[in-house]
CSV table of C-alpha atoms in Angstrom, one decimal:
chain,number,residue,atom,x,y,z
A,137,MET,CA,107.1,100.0,141.5
A,138,THR,CA,103.1,100.0,140.3
A,139,THR,CA,101.6,98.4,138.3
A,140,ALA,CA,100.5,100.0,134.7
A,141,VAL,CA,97.1,100.1,136.0
A,142,LYS,CA,97.4,102.3,138.9
A,143,THR,CA,97.3,105.9,136.7
A,144,PRO,CA,94.7,108.5,137.7
A,145,ASP,CA,92.3,107.3,135.0
A,146,ALA,CA,93.0,103.6,135.1
A,147,ALA,CA,92.7,103.4,139.5
A,148,ASP,CA,89.8,105.3,139.4
A,149,ALA,CA,87.9,103.3,137.1
A,150,ALA,CA,88.8,99.7,138.8
A,151,LEU,CA,86.5,101.1,141.9
A,152,PRO,CA,84.0,98.5,141.2
A,153,ALA,CA,85.7,96.1,141.2
A,154,ALA,CA,82.7,93.7,140.0
A,155,ASP,CA,83.5,95.4,137.1
A,156,GLU,CA,85.7,93.7,134.9
A,157,GLY,CA,84.8,95.7,131.4
A,158,PHE,CA,87.2,98.5,130.3
A,159,SER,CA,86.7,102.1,131.6
A,160,LYS,CA,85.0,104.7,129.4
A,161,HIS,CA,88.5,106.4,129.3
A,162,VAL,CA,89.6,103.1,128.1
A,163,TRP,CA,87.4,103.2,125.5
A,164,LEU,CA,87.4,106.3,124.4
A,165,THR,CA,91.7,105.5,124.2
A,166,ALA,CA,90.8,102.7,122.2
A,167,GLY,CA,89.0,104.6,119.7
A,168,VAL,CA,92.0,106.7,118.8
A,169,ILE,CA,94.5,103.9,118.4
A,170,VAL,CA,91.6,101.8,116.5
A,171,LEU,CA,92.0,104.6,114.1
A,172,GLY,CA,95.5,105.3,113.6
A,173,ALA,CA,96.0,101.1,113.3
A,174,ILE,CA,93.5,101.6,110.9
A,175,MET,CA,95.4,104.4,108.9
A,176,SER,CA,98.4,102.6,109.0
A,177,ILE,CA,97.3,99.0,108.1
A,178,LEU,CA,94.9,100.1,105.5
A,179,ASP,CA,97.6,102.1,103.0
A,180,MET,CA,100.1,98.8,103.6
A,181,THR,CA,96.9,96.7,101.5
A,182,VAL,CA,95.7,99.3,99.7
A,183,VAL,CA,98.1,99.8,97.3
A,184,SER,CA,98.0,96.3,96.3
A,185,VAL,CA,95.6,96.8,93.9
A,186,ALA,CA,97.2,100.4,92.7
A,187,GLN,CA,100.5,98.7,91.2
A,188,GLN,CA,98.4,97.7,87.4
A,189,LYS,CA,97.6,101.8,87.4
A,190,PHE,CA,100.7,102.9,88.7
A,191,ILE,CA,102.0,100.7,85.1
A,192,ASP,CA,99.9,102.8,83.4
A,193,VAL,CA,100.4,106.1,84.9
A,194,PHE,CA,104.4,106.4,85.7
A,195,HIS,CA,105.4,104.2,82.4
A,196,SER,CA,106.6,101.5,84.5
A,197,ASN,CA,107.2,97.9,84.8
A,198,GLN,CA,106.0,95.4,87.6
A,199,ALA,CA,109.3,94.8,89.8
A,200,GLN,CA,110.2,98.9,89.4
A,201,VAL,CA,105.8,99.7,91.0
A,202,ALA,CA,106.3,97.4,94.0
A,203,TRP,CA,108.8,99.4,95.8
A,204,THR,CA,105.9,101.5,96.4
A,205,VAL,CA,104.6,99.0,98.8
A,206,THR,CA,108.6,98.0,99.6
A,207,GLY,CA,109.8,101.3,100.5
A,208,TYR,CA,106.6,101.9,103.1
A,209,THR,CA,107.6,98.4,104.6
A,210,LEU,CA,111.2,99.6,104.9
A,211,ALA,CA,111.2,102.4,106.3
A,212,LEU,CA,108.3,100.2,109.1
A,213,ALA,CA,111.0,98.5,109.6
A,214,ALA,CA,113.4,101.5,110.3
A,215,VAL,CA,111.6,103.6,112.0
A,216,ILE,CA,110.1,100.3,115.0
A,217,PRO,CA,113.2,100.4,117.3
A,218,LEU,CA,113.3,103.7,117.0
A,219,THR,CA,110.3,104.0,118.6
A,220,GLY,CA,110.9,102.1,122.6
A,221,TRP,CA,113.4,104.8,122.9
A,222,ALA,CA,111.9,107.4,122.4
A,223,ALA,CA,108.7,107.1,123.8
A,224,ASP,CA,110.5,107.1,126.4
A,225,ARG,CA,112.2,109.2,125.9
A,226,PHE,CA,109.5,112.5,124.7
A,227,GLY,CA,106.2,110.3,126.1
A,228,THR,CA,103.9,107.9,124.0
A,229,LYS,CA,101.0,111.0,123.2
A,230,ARG,CA,103.8,113.7,121.3
A,231,LEU,CA,105.0,110.6,120.0
A,232,TYR,CA,101.9,110.0,118.2
A,233,LEU,CA,100.5,113.3,117.7
A,234,ILE,CA,104.1,113.4,116.0
A,235,ALA,CA,103.4,110.3,113.8
A,236,ILE,CA,100.0,110.9,112.8
A,237,ALA,CA,101.4,114.1,111.2
A,238,ALA,CA,103.8,112.7,109.3
A,239,PHE,CA,101.8,110.0,108.0
A,240,ALA,CA,99.3,112.6,107.0
A,241,VAL,CA,101.8,114.9,105.3
A,242,GLY,CA,103.5,111.5,103.5
A,243,SER,CA,99.6,111.2,102.5
A,244,ALA,CA,99.1,114.2,100.7
A,245,LEU,CA,102.7,114.3,98.8
A,246,CYS,CA,101.9,110.5,97.8
A,247,ALA,CA,99.0,112.7,95.6
A,248,ALA,CA,100.6,115.5,94.4
A,249,ALA,CA,104.2,112.8,93.3
A,250,THR,CA,104.2,113.6,89.5
A,251,THR,CA,107.0,110.4,89.2
A,252,LEU,CA,107.4,107.2,90.4
A,253,PRO,CA,110.5,107.9,92.3
A,254,MET,CA,108.6,110.9,93.7
A,255,LEU,CA,105.9,108.6,94.4
A,256,VAL,CA,108.5,106.0,96.1
A,257,ALA,CA,110.2,108.6,98.3
A,258,PHE,CA,106.8,110.5,100.0
A,259,ARG,CA,106.1,106.2,100.5
A,260,VAL,CA,109.1,106.4,102.7
A,261,LEU,CA,108.3,109.4,104.7
A,262,GLN,CA,104.7,107.6,105.5
A,263,GLY,CA,106.4,104.5,106.5
A,264,LEU,CA,108.0,106.1,109.0
A,265,GLY,CA,104.9,107.5,110.9
A,266,GLY,CA,103.0,104.8,110.3
A,267,GLY,CA,106.3,102.5,111.8
A,268,MET,CA,105.0,104.1,115.2
A,269,LEU,CA,101.8,103.9,115.3
A,270,MET,CA,101.0,100.4,116.0
A,271,PRO,CA,104.1,99.6,118.7
A,272,LEU,CA,103.4,102.6,120.2
A,273,GLY,CA,99.2,102.3,120.4
A,274,MET,CA,100.4,99.4,122.0
A,275,THR,CA,101.7,100.6,124.3
A,276,ILE,CA,99.5,102.8,125.0
A,277,MET,CA,96.7,100.9,125.3
A,278,THR,CA,98.5,98.6,127.7
A,279,LYS,CA,99.0,101.2,130.1
A,280,ALA,CA,96.1,102.7,130.4
A,281,ALA,CA,94.0,99.2,130.3
A,282,GLY,CA,96.6,97.1,132.1
A,283,PRO,CA,98.2,94.0,131.7
A,284,ASP,CA,96.1,91.3,133.4
A,285,LYS,CA,93.1,92.9,130.7
A,286,VAL,CA,96.3,92.6,127.6
A,287,GLY,CA,93.5,89.6,126.1
A,288,ARG,CA,91.2,92.1,125.5
A,289,ILE,CA,93.0,95.3,124.1
A,290,MET,CA,95.3,92.5,121.9
A,291,ALA,CA,91.3,91.9,120.8
A,292,VAL,CA,90.7,95.6,120.4
A,293,LEU,CA,93.9,96.5,118.1
A,294,GLY,CA,93.4,93.4,116.3
A,295,ILE,CA,90.6,94.6,114.1
A,296,PRO,CA,92.8,97.1,112.1
A,297,MET,CA,95.0,94.4,111.4
A,298,MET,CA,92.3,92.1,110.7
A,299,VAL,CA,90.0,94.2,108.5
A,300,GLY,CA,93.0,96.3,107.0
A,301,PRO,CA,94.4,93.3,104.7
A,302,ILE,CA,90.4,93.1,103.5
A,303,ALA,CA,89.3,96.0,103.2
A,304,GLY,CA,91.9,98.3,102.2
A,305,PRO,CA,92.0,96.5,99.0
A,306,ILE,CA,88.6,96.9,98.8
A,307,LEU,CA,88.7,100.6,99.8
A,308,GLY,CA,91.7,101.0,97.3
A,309,GLY,CA,90.0,99.7,94.0
A,310,TRP,CA,87.0,101.5,94.4
A,311,LEU,CA,88.1,104.7,94.9
A,312,ILE,CA,90.5,104.1,92.0
A,313,ASP,CA,87.2,103.5,89.9
A,314,ALA,CA,85.3,106.0,90.9
A,315,ALA,CA,88.0,109.1,91.0
A,316,SER,CA,91.7,108.9,90.8
A,317,TRP,CA,94.5,106.8,92.4
A,318,GLN,CA,95.6,109.9,94.1
A,319,TRP,CA,92.3,109.3,96.2
A,320,ILE,CA,93.6,106.3,98.0
A,321,PHE,CA,96.6,108.7,99.4
A,322,LEU,CA,94.4,111.3,99.8
A,323,ILE,CA,91.1,110.2,102.0
A,324,ASN,CA,94.1,109.8,104.8
A,325,ILE,CA,94.4,113.6,105.5
A,326,PRO,CA,90.6,114.1,107.0
A,327,VAL,CA,91.2,110.6,109.1
A,328,GLY,CA,94.9,111.6,110.2
A,329,ILE,CA,93.5,115.5,110.9
A,330,ALA,CA,90.5,113.9,112.5
A,331,ALA,CA,93.2,110.9,114.4
A,332,PHE,CA,95.4,114.4,115.3
A,333,VAL,CA,92.5,116.2,117.5
A,334,TYR,CA,90.9,112.9,118.8
A,335,SER,CA,94.6,112.3,119.9
A,336,LEU,CA,95.5,115.3,121.1
A,337,ALA,CA,91.7,115.4,123.3
A,338,VAL,CA,91.5,112.0,124.1
A,339,LEU,CA,95.9,110.7,125.6
A,340,GLU,CA,96.0,111.7,128.9
A,341,LYS,CA,99.3,113.9,129.1
A,342,ASP,CA,102.9,112.8,128.5
A,343,ASP,CA,104.9,111.7,131.5
A,344,PRO,CA,108.7,111.2,129.5
A,345,LYS,CA,111.8,109.5,131.0
A,346,PRO,CA,114.7,112.4,129.6
A,347,SER,CA,117.2,110.5,132.1
A,348,GLU,CA,117.1,108.0,129.6
A,349,SER,CA,120.5,107.3,127.4
A,350,PHE,CA,119.7,107.5,123.9
A,351,ASP,CA,121.7,103.3,122.1
A,352,PHE,CA,123.3,105.5,119.3
A,353,VAL,CA,125.7,102.4,118.6
A,354,GLY,CA,122.3,100.3,118.1
A,355,MET,CA,120.9,102.8,116.1
A,356,LEU,CA,123.6,102.8,113.8
A,357,LEU,CA,123.6,98.4,113.7
A,358,LEU,CA,120.3,97.2,114.1
A,359,SER,CA,117.7,100.3,112.3
A,360,PRO,CA,119.8,100.9,109.0
A,361,GLY,CA,120.8,96.1,109.4
A,362,LEU,CA,116.8,95.2,109.7
A,363,ALA,CA,116.3,97.9,106.7
A,364,THR,CA,119.1,97.1,104.5
A,365,LEU,CA,118.0,93.2,105.6
A,366,LEU,CA,114.2,93.3,103.8
A,367,TYR,CA,115.5,95.4,101.0
A,368,GLY,CA,117.5,92.2,100.4
A,369,ILE,CA,115.0,89.8,100.4
A,370,SER,CA,112.2,91.8,99.3
A,371,SER,CA,114.5,91.3,96.0
A,372,ILE,CA,114.5,88.1,95.8
A,373,PRO,CA,110.6,88.0,93.9
A,374,GLU,CA,111.7,90.6,91.5
A,375,LYS,CA,115.1,87.7,90.5
A,376,GLY,CA,112.5,84.7,90.8
A,377,THR,CA,115.8,83.3,93.3
A,378,PHE,CA,118.3,84.2,96.0
A,379,PHE,CA,121.3,83.4,93.9
A,380,THR,CA,122.7,87.3,92.7
A,381,PRO,CA,124.2,89.6,94.0
A,382,LYS,CA,121.6,92.7,94.1
A,383,VAL,CA,120.5,90.0,97.1
A,384,GLU,CA,123.0,88.6,98.3
A,385,ILE,CA,124.8,91.5,99.4
A,386,PHE,CA,122.7,93.5,100.7
A,387,THR,CA,120.8,90.9,102.4
A,388,ALA,CA,124.0,89.3,103.6
A,389,ILE,CA,125.0,92.8,104.9
A,390,GLY,CA,121.5,93.1,107.2
A,391,ALA,CA,122.1,90.4,108.5
A,392,VAL,CA,125.7,91.1,110.2
A,393,LEU,CA,124.8,94.7,110.9
A,394,THR,CA,121.6,92.9,112.6
A,395,ILE,CA,122.9,90.0,114.5
A,396,ALA,CA,126.4,92.4,115.1
A,397,PHE,CA,123.5,94.0,117.6
A,398,ILE,CA,122.8,91.4,119.8
A,399,PRO,CA,125.8,91.1,121.4
A,400,TRP,CA,126.0,95.0,121.8
A,401,ALA,CA,122.4,95.1,123.3
A,402,LEU,CA,123.7,92.0,125.5
A,403,ARG,CA,125.9,93.7,126.8
A,404,LYS,CA,125.8,94.3,131.3
A,405,LYS,CA,126.9,98.1,130.8
A,406,ASN,CA,124.1,98.7,128.1
A,407,ILE,CA,121.5,99.7,130.5
A,408,HIS,CA,119.1,101.3,127.3
A,409,PRO,CA,119.7,99.2,124.2
A,410,LEU,CA,117.7,100.2,120.9
A,411,MET,CA,115.8,97.2,121.3
A,412,ASP,CA,115.7,95.1,124.6
A,413,LEU,CA,116.7,92.2,124.2
A,414,ARG,CA,116.9,90.9,127.8
A,415,LEU,CA,113.0,90.2,127.4
A,416,PHE,CA,113.8,87.3,126.1
A,417,LYS,CA,114.6,85.7,129.7
A,418,ASN,CA,110.9,85.6,129.8
A,419,LYS,CA,109.7,82.2,128.9
A,420,GLU,CA,106.2,83.9,127.6
A,421,MET,CA,107.4,86.6,125.8
A,422,THR,CA,110.4,83.9,124.0
A,423,ILE,CA,107.5,81.2,123.4
A,424,ALA,CA,105.3,84.4,122.4
A,425,ALA,CA,108.2,85.8,119.7
A,426,VAL,CA,108.7,81.7,118.3
A,427,SER,CA,104.4,81.4,118.1
A,428,MET,CA,104.1,84.7,116.4
A,429,THR,CA,107.1,84.4,114.2
A,430,LEU,CA,105.6,81.1,112.1
A,431,PHE,CA,102.6,82.3,112.6
A,432,MET,CA,103.4,85.8,110.8
A,433,LEU,CA,105.6,83.9,108.2
A,434,ALA,CA,102.7,82.1,106.5
A,435,PHE,CA,99.1,84.6,107.4
A,436,MET,CA,101.4,87.4,105.6
A,437,GLY,CA,102.1,85.1,102.2
A,438,ALA,CA,98.3,83.8,102.6
A,439,SER,CA,96.7,87.2,101.8
A,440,LEU,CA,99.7,87.9,99.0
A,441,LEU,CA,97.8,85.0,97.6
A,442,PHE,CA,94.2,85.3,97.7
A,443,PRO,CA,93.5,88.6,96.0
A,444,GLN,CA,95.6,87.6,93.1
A,445,TYR,CA,94.3,83.8,92.8
A,446,PHE,CA,90.7,86.1,92.3
A,447,GLN,CA,92.1,88.3,90.2
A,448,PHE,CA,94.2,86.0,87.8
A,449,VAL,CA,92.7,82.9,88.0
A,450,ARG,CA,89.0,83.7,87.9
A,451,HIS,CA,89.9,86.9,86.7
A,452,GLU,CA,87.8,88.6,88.8
A,453,ASN,CA,88.8,93.0,89.1
A,454,SER,CA,91.0,95.1,91.9
A,455,LEU,CA,86.9,95.4,94.1
A,456,HIS,CA,85.5,92.3,93.6
A,457,ALA,CA,88.4,90.3,94.8
A,458,GLY,CA,88.5,92.5,97.5
A,459,LEU,CA,85.1,91.6,98.3
A,460,MET,CA,85.8,88.7,97.9
A,461,LEU,CA,87.9,88.1,101.0
A,462,ALA,CA,85.5,90.0,103.5
A,463,PRO,CA,84.4,86.5,104.6
A,464,GLN,CA,87.9,85.9,106.8
A,465,ALA,CA,87.7,89.3,107.9
A,466,VAL,CA,83.9,88.3,109.5
A,467,GLY,CA,85.3,85.4,111.0
A,468,SER,CA,88.3,87.2,112.8
A,469,MET,CA,85.9,89.7,113.7
A,470,LEU,CA,83.5,86.6,115.5
A,471,THR,CA,85.9,84.9,117.4
A,472,MET,CA,88.6,88.1,118.5
A,473,PRO,CA,86.7,89.6,121.0
A,474,ILE,CA,85.3,86.4,122.5
A,475,ALA,CA,89.2,85.1,122.5
A,476,GLY,CA,90.7,87.8,124.1
A,477,ILE,CA,87.8,87.2,127.5
A,478,ILE,CA,89.4,84.1,127.4
A,479,SER,CA,92.5,84.4,127.4
A,480,ASP,CA,92.9,87.0,129.9
A,481,LYS,CA,90.5,84.8,132.1
A,482,ARG,CA,92.1,81.0,131.5
A,483,GLY,CA,95.3,82.2,129.5
A,484,PRO,CA,96.2,82.0,125.7
A,485,GLY,CA,97.6,78.4,125.5
A,486,LYS,CA,94.4,76.5,124.7
A,487,VAL,CA,92.6,79.3,122.4
A,488,VAL,CA,95.8,79.7,120.3
A,489,LEU,CA,96.1,76.1,120.0
A,490,VAL,CA,91.8,75.6,119.2
A,491,GLY,CA,92.6,78.7,116.6
A,492,ILE,CA,95.4,76.8,115.1
A,493,VAL,CA,93.6,73.6,114.2
A,494,VAL,CA,90.7,76.2,112.7
A,495,THR,CA,92.7,77.9,110.7
A,496,VAL,CA,94.8,74.5,109.4
A,497,ALA,CA,91.1,73.7,107.8
A,498,GLY,CA,90.5,76.8,106.2
A,499,LEU,CA,94.3,76.8,105.0
A,500,ALA,CA,94.1,73.1,103.9
A,501,MET,CA,90.9,74.1,102.3
A,502,PHE,CA,92.5,76.1,99.5
A,503,SER,CA,95.3,73.4,99.0
A,504,MET,CA,93.2,71.9,97.3
A,505,LEU,CA,92.0,75.1,94.0
A,506,THR,CA,91.2,74.5,90.3
A,507,ASP,CA,90.6,76.8,88.1
A,508,THR,CA,87.1,75.8,88.8
A,509,THR,CA,86.2,75.5,92.5
A,510,PRO,CA,82.9,77.1,93.6
A,511,TYR,CA,82.6,80.2,94.9
A,512,TRP,CA,80.8,78.9,98.1
A,513,TYR,CA,83.8,77.1,98.9
A,514,LEU,CA,86.2,79.5,98.3
A,515,LEU,CA,83.9,81.8,100.7
A,516,LEU,CA,83.5,79.2,103.4
A,517,ALA,CA,87.0,78.4,103.6
A,518,LEU,CA,87.7,82.1,103.8
A,519,PHE,CA,85.3,82.5,106.8
A,520,ILE,CA,86.9,79.7,108.8
A,521,MET,CA,90.8,80.5,108.4
A,522,GLY,CA,88.7,83.5,109.5
A,523,LEU,CA,87.7,82.1,112.8
A,524,GLY,CA,90.9,80.7,112.8
A,525,MET,CA,93.0,83.2,112.8
A,526,GLY,CA,90.8,85.6,115.3
A,527,SER,CA,91.7,83.0,117.9
A,528,THR,CA,95.2,82.8,117.2
A,529,MET,CA,96.9,86.0,116.7
A,530,MET,CA,95.4,88.7,119.2
A,531,PRO,CA,95.7,86.2,121.9
A,532,ILE,CA,99.7,85.2,121.0
A,533,PHE,CA,100.4,88.9,121.1
A,534,SER,CA,98.7,89.4,125.0
A,535,ALA,CA,101.3,85.6,126.2
A,536,ALA,CA,103.8,87.7,125.0
A,537,LEU,CA,103.0,91.5,126.6
A,538,ALA,CA,101.0,90.5,129.9
A,539,THR,CA,103.7,89.6,132.4
A,540,LEU,CA,105.3,93.1,131.1
A,541,ARG,CA,106.0,95.3,133.4
A,542,ASP,CA,104.9,98.8,133.3
A,543,ALA,CA,108.4,100.3,132.5
A,544,THR,CA,109.0,97.5,129.6
A,545,ILE,CA,105.6,97.7,128.4
A,546,ALA,CA,107.0,100.2,125.5
A,547,ARG,CA,110.1,97.7,124.6
A,548,GLY,CA,107.9,94.9,124.3
A,549,SER,CA,105.9,96.1,121.9
A,550,THR,CA,108.5,97.3,120.0
A,551,LEU,CA,110.4,94.6,119.9
A,552,THR,CA,106.6,92.1,119.6
A,553,ASN,CA,106.7,94.2,116.1
A,554,ILE,CA,110.0,94.0,114.7
A,555,ILE,CA,108.9,89.8,115.1
A,556,GLN,CA,105.7,90.3,113.1
A,557,GLN,CA,107.2,93.1,110.6
A,558,VAL,CA,110.3,91.7,109.9
A,559,ALA,CA,108.5,87.5,109.5
A,560,ALA,CA,105.9,89.2,107.4
A,561,SER,CA,108.8,90.5,105.3
A,562,ILE,CA,110.2,87.0,104.8
A,563,GLY,CA,107.3,85.8,104.1
A,564,THR,CA,106.1,87.5,101.6
A,565,ALA,CA,109.2,87.5,99.6
A,566,ILE,CA,109.4,83.3,100.0
A,567,PHE,CA,105.4,82.7,99.0
A,568,ALA,CA,105.9,85.4,95.6
A,569,VAL,CA,109.3,83.3,95.3
A,570,VAL,CA,107.3,79.6,95.3
A,571,LEU,CA,104.3,80.6,93.0
A,572,THR,CA,106.1,83.1,90.7
A,573,ASN,CA,108.6,79.0,90.5
A,574,GLY,CA,106.0,77.6,90.2
A,575,LEU,CA,104.3,79.8,87.2
A,576,ARG,CA,107.7,79.1,86.2
A,577,ALA,CA,107.5,75.1,86.0
A,578,LYS,CA,105.0,75.1,84.3
A,579,GLY,CA,105.0,77.7,81.3
A,580,LEU,CA,103.3,80.8,82.7
A,581,GLY,CA,106.3,83.5,83.4
A,582,GLN,CA,106.8,86.4,81.4
A,583,GLY,CA,107.0,86.3,77.9
A,584,MET,CA,106.3,82.3,78.4
A,585,THR,CA,104.7,79.8,75.8
A,586,PRO,CA,102.6,77.8,78.1
A,587,THR,CA,103.4,73.8,78.5
A,588,GLY,CA,100.0,72.6,79.0
A,589,THR,CA,96.5,73.0,77.3
A,590,ASN,CA,94.4,74.3,80.0
A,591,PRO,CA,96.6,77.5,81.7
A,592,LEU,CA,94.3,78.7,84.1
A,593,HIS,CA,93.6,74.8,85.3
A,594,ASP,CA,98.3,75.0,85.5
A,595,MET,CA,98.2,78.8,87.6
A,596,ALA,CA,95.7,77.1,89.6
A,597,HIS,CA,97.7,74.1,90.5
A,598,ALA,CA,100.8,77.1,91.0
A,599,TYR,CA,98.3,78.5,94.0
A,600,SER,CA,97.1,75.7,95.5
A,601,SER,CA,100.8,74.1,95.4
A,602,THR,CA,102.2,77.0,97.3
A,603,MET,CA,99.1,77.1,99.6
A,604,TRP,CA,100.5,73.5,100.9
A,605,ILE,CA,103.4,75.6,102.4
A,606,ALA,CA,101.2,78.1,104.3
A,607,THR,CA,99.4,75.4,105.7
A,608,ILE,CA,102.2,73.0,107.2
A,609,LEU,CA,103.6,76.6,108.1
A,610,VAL,CA,100.8,77.0,110.5
A,611,ALA,CA,100.8,73.8,111.5
A,612,LEU,CA,104.1,74.1,113.3
A,613,VAL,CA,102.7,76.9,115.3
A,614,PHE,CA,101.2,74.4,116.8
A,615,ILE,CA,104.5,72.8,119.3
A,616,PRO,CA,105.5,76.7,120.2
A,617,ALA,CA,101.9,77.5,121.1
A,618,LEU,CA,101.6,73.8,123.8
A,619,PHE,CA,104.2,76.4,126.1
A,620,LEU,CA,102.2,78.5,126.3
A,621,PRO,CA,100.2,79.9,129.5
A,622,ARG,CA,97.3,77.8,130.1
A,623,THR,CA,96.2,79.2,133.2
A,624,LYS,CA,95.4,83.0,133.9
A,625,ILE,CA,98.5,84.8,133.5
A,626,GLU,CA,99.5,86.8,137.2
A,627,ASN,CA,101.2,89.1,137.1
A,628,PRO,CA,101.8,91.6,140.6
A,629,ASP,CA,103.8,93.9,139.5
A,630,ALA,CA,105.4,91.0,137.4
A,631,ALA,CA,108.0,91.4,140.4
A,632,ASN,CA,109.3,87.5,140.2
A,633,ILE,CA,109.6,88.4,135.6
A,634,PRO,CA,112.8,87.8,135.1
A,635,MET,CA,113.8,91.0,133.1
A,636,GLY,CA,117.1,91.5,132.8
A,637,HIS,CA,117.2,94.8,134.3
């Protein structure tokens, strides 16, 4: 079997052996993938600042408009497992174009929505397209550049993943203030058209494998299982506790379906399971998955807290709250390219360990919040945290994908994206509940009378207490990260890596 490096374009690019950079074709491909990733990730965060606007326009409450975010997330969870098989069956280019088109059409429909149920339904359509963009992007980039440069690939793909949560609130706040809420969706249409034309021109012609069978049983178990599980978990903040019938029933059904998928996927007769759990026979993949799960729990949970603190405790508007998060993006962009190069040359282990220490330091600074904490202190903490995140997240992704064969790259990127999405949803729910209960303990819940003489001080204390959990979770990543490779990951066609095929 040949490696992913030996595609025609990549092989030509490899001729000047002294050049360790990317070929022109790889850089053009990277532009396609980053554009698609920015569309998907920005749209997950840009809607967060429109929640109050939706409440006013549709005469709804916070729990109801929250489904404009949750519906998108559930669609992502449902479609990601199908992406690996569909990429093998129909080809990555064709599927990528379909995903962009679905996302752009969904965006246009969202802007035309006249009721909240319509908006939620169209957000689901957006999510079906957006959910395929990131795993497909990872697959396309890894095949184009080769597994030996996967660290630098992840650094490129990591830019929208880091910048999106910061740029989204800024862009959303500006569009709502300057124009109308419809423009947070309308802006996707010209970007989607540009991405479609760009992808059509740059991406290589598909070479699909139509002989591969589709795992119908796996689809009936995993896709509805993940969506139902995350629906139950996403309902926890609305109810304030796990112990309500809605949360318990949907979470239990989703968990049963998802767990039932595991023995089905591992059956010897199941040659092409919807999600290839046999990849966990690869030690690096397993360790990276554990590290990724803990990190995403904390990262997404913390991402929920920062803009809320600025808006509710410091009374910043949505635009200013988004701008306050810019140092985090700057820090991550500084370290991410360096971390990618070091990860490729010396292994991801050392880079991740340093990144965890730095991230913990930044988060620990936030665990001492008050309602009068100086802004320079807050911005410095975000910058430090960005430095750490840029050195942590993408090297973990690269560790997961670096030893995969050409034939399993699509399934590996699908698996890592599912892990990321599930962990992010669970983390968001956990931190929302912890914060809500912390506020209620201070008498700061909706309709409650504050118990203290300084409500803002008590509110800040609830945020700082919740940040301690994020700090501890990131610190725990240090344990599995100790076992990540600390030397260059060799992938001579991954011949000695057990994959279960």
